[in-house]
Amino acid sequence: MNTDRAATTDQPEDRTERLDLHVPRMTDLDELHRLYSDPRVWTHLPSGRFADVGTTRNVLAGWISAWDASLGTWVAREDGKVVGHGGCALRNGVFWNLGYRFSPEAQGRGLATELSRRALDRATTLRPETPIVAYLLENNRASAAVAEKLGLTLRHRGPDAGNPDPSAIRLVYADRPLQPEVLKATQK
């Protein structure tokens, strides 16, 4: 894939039925910051809300660099407007991390499932031997429902290390049983 082409034009890198999927670029910063600073997006983890554009810029830079290695997070547009992001990115070289986040206006319409199916297809094509993992907080039932619709199975339930809420529980869903070292990598 030529990420230079995708990063320098308005053409999507990929498409689903309703979404244009773009390789992230710094020109997406303002729209992504609106998403990440919206408290309605963070009801399951209020401390995760991005209070400043610098935090969003750093996350976006990480997404951009993930594409240099293989596959990463797409910026999802519907009718030209950023409605969310998601995809699979390689973590610690041992698992694909499936993640997704959508604006409140886009939630509940199956867009996260639609984008995630495309991401799973791409990840398994690139590295079929690598497990696909979605880790999330137990109180984020909508995210768990997406993982389950995708056929991922709950493989671990335990404390969410580093969470400011000591009662927070992390769920780890995966497309296959996880070796101990992979499960340990999902806890970081």
GROMACS .gro file of N, CA and C in nm, residues 12-21 77 118:
model
   36
   12PRO      N    1  -1.006   0.803  -0.024
   12PRO     CA    2  -0.995   0.709   0.088
   12PRO      C    3  -0.897   0.597   0.054
   13GLU      N    4  -0.834   0.545   0.158
   13GLU     CA    5  -0.744   0.430   0.142
   13GLU      C    6  -0.827   0.304   0.124
   14ASP      N    7  -0.947   0.303   0.183
   14ASP     CA    8  -1.036   0.188   0.175
   14ASP      C    9  -1.179   0.240   0.194
   15ARG      N   10  -1.276   0.152   0.169
   15ARG     CA   11  -1.417   0.189   0.186
   15ARG      C   12  -1.494   0.072   0.245
   16THR      N   13  -1.596   0.105   0.322
   16THR     CA   14  -1.696   0.007   0.362
   16THR      C   15  -1.825   0.052   0.295
   17GLU      N   16  -1.933  -0.011   0.329
   17GLU     CA   17  -2.060   0.026   0.267
   17GLU      C   18  -2.093   0.174   0.288
   18ARG      N   19  -2.067   0.225   0.411
   18ARG     CA   20  -2.105   0.363   0.442
   18ARG      C   21  -1.990   0.456   0.474
   19LEU      N   22  -1.871   0.403   0.490
   19LEU     CA   23  -1.760   0.484   0.539
   19LEU      C   24  -1.645   0.492   0.438
   20ASP      N   25  -1.585   0.608   0.431
   20ASP     CA   26  -1.456   0.625   0.364
   20ASP      C   27  -1.351   0.614   0.473
   21LEU      N   28  -1.253   0.527   0.452
   21LEU     CA   29  -1.148   0.502   0.551
   21LEU      C   30  -1.018   0.563   0.501
   77ARG      N   31  -1.477   0.861   0.771
   77ARG     CA   32  -1.560   0.973   0.725
   77ARG      C   33  -1.688   0.919   0.665
  118ARG      N   34  -1.376  -0.473   0.834
  118ARG     CA   35  -1.275  -0.444   0.732
  118ARG      C   36  -1.135  -0.455   0.793
   0.00000   0.00000   0.00000
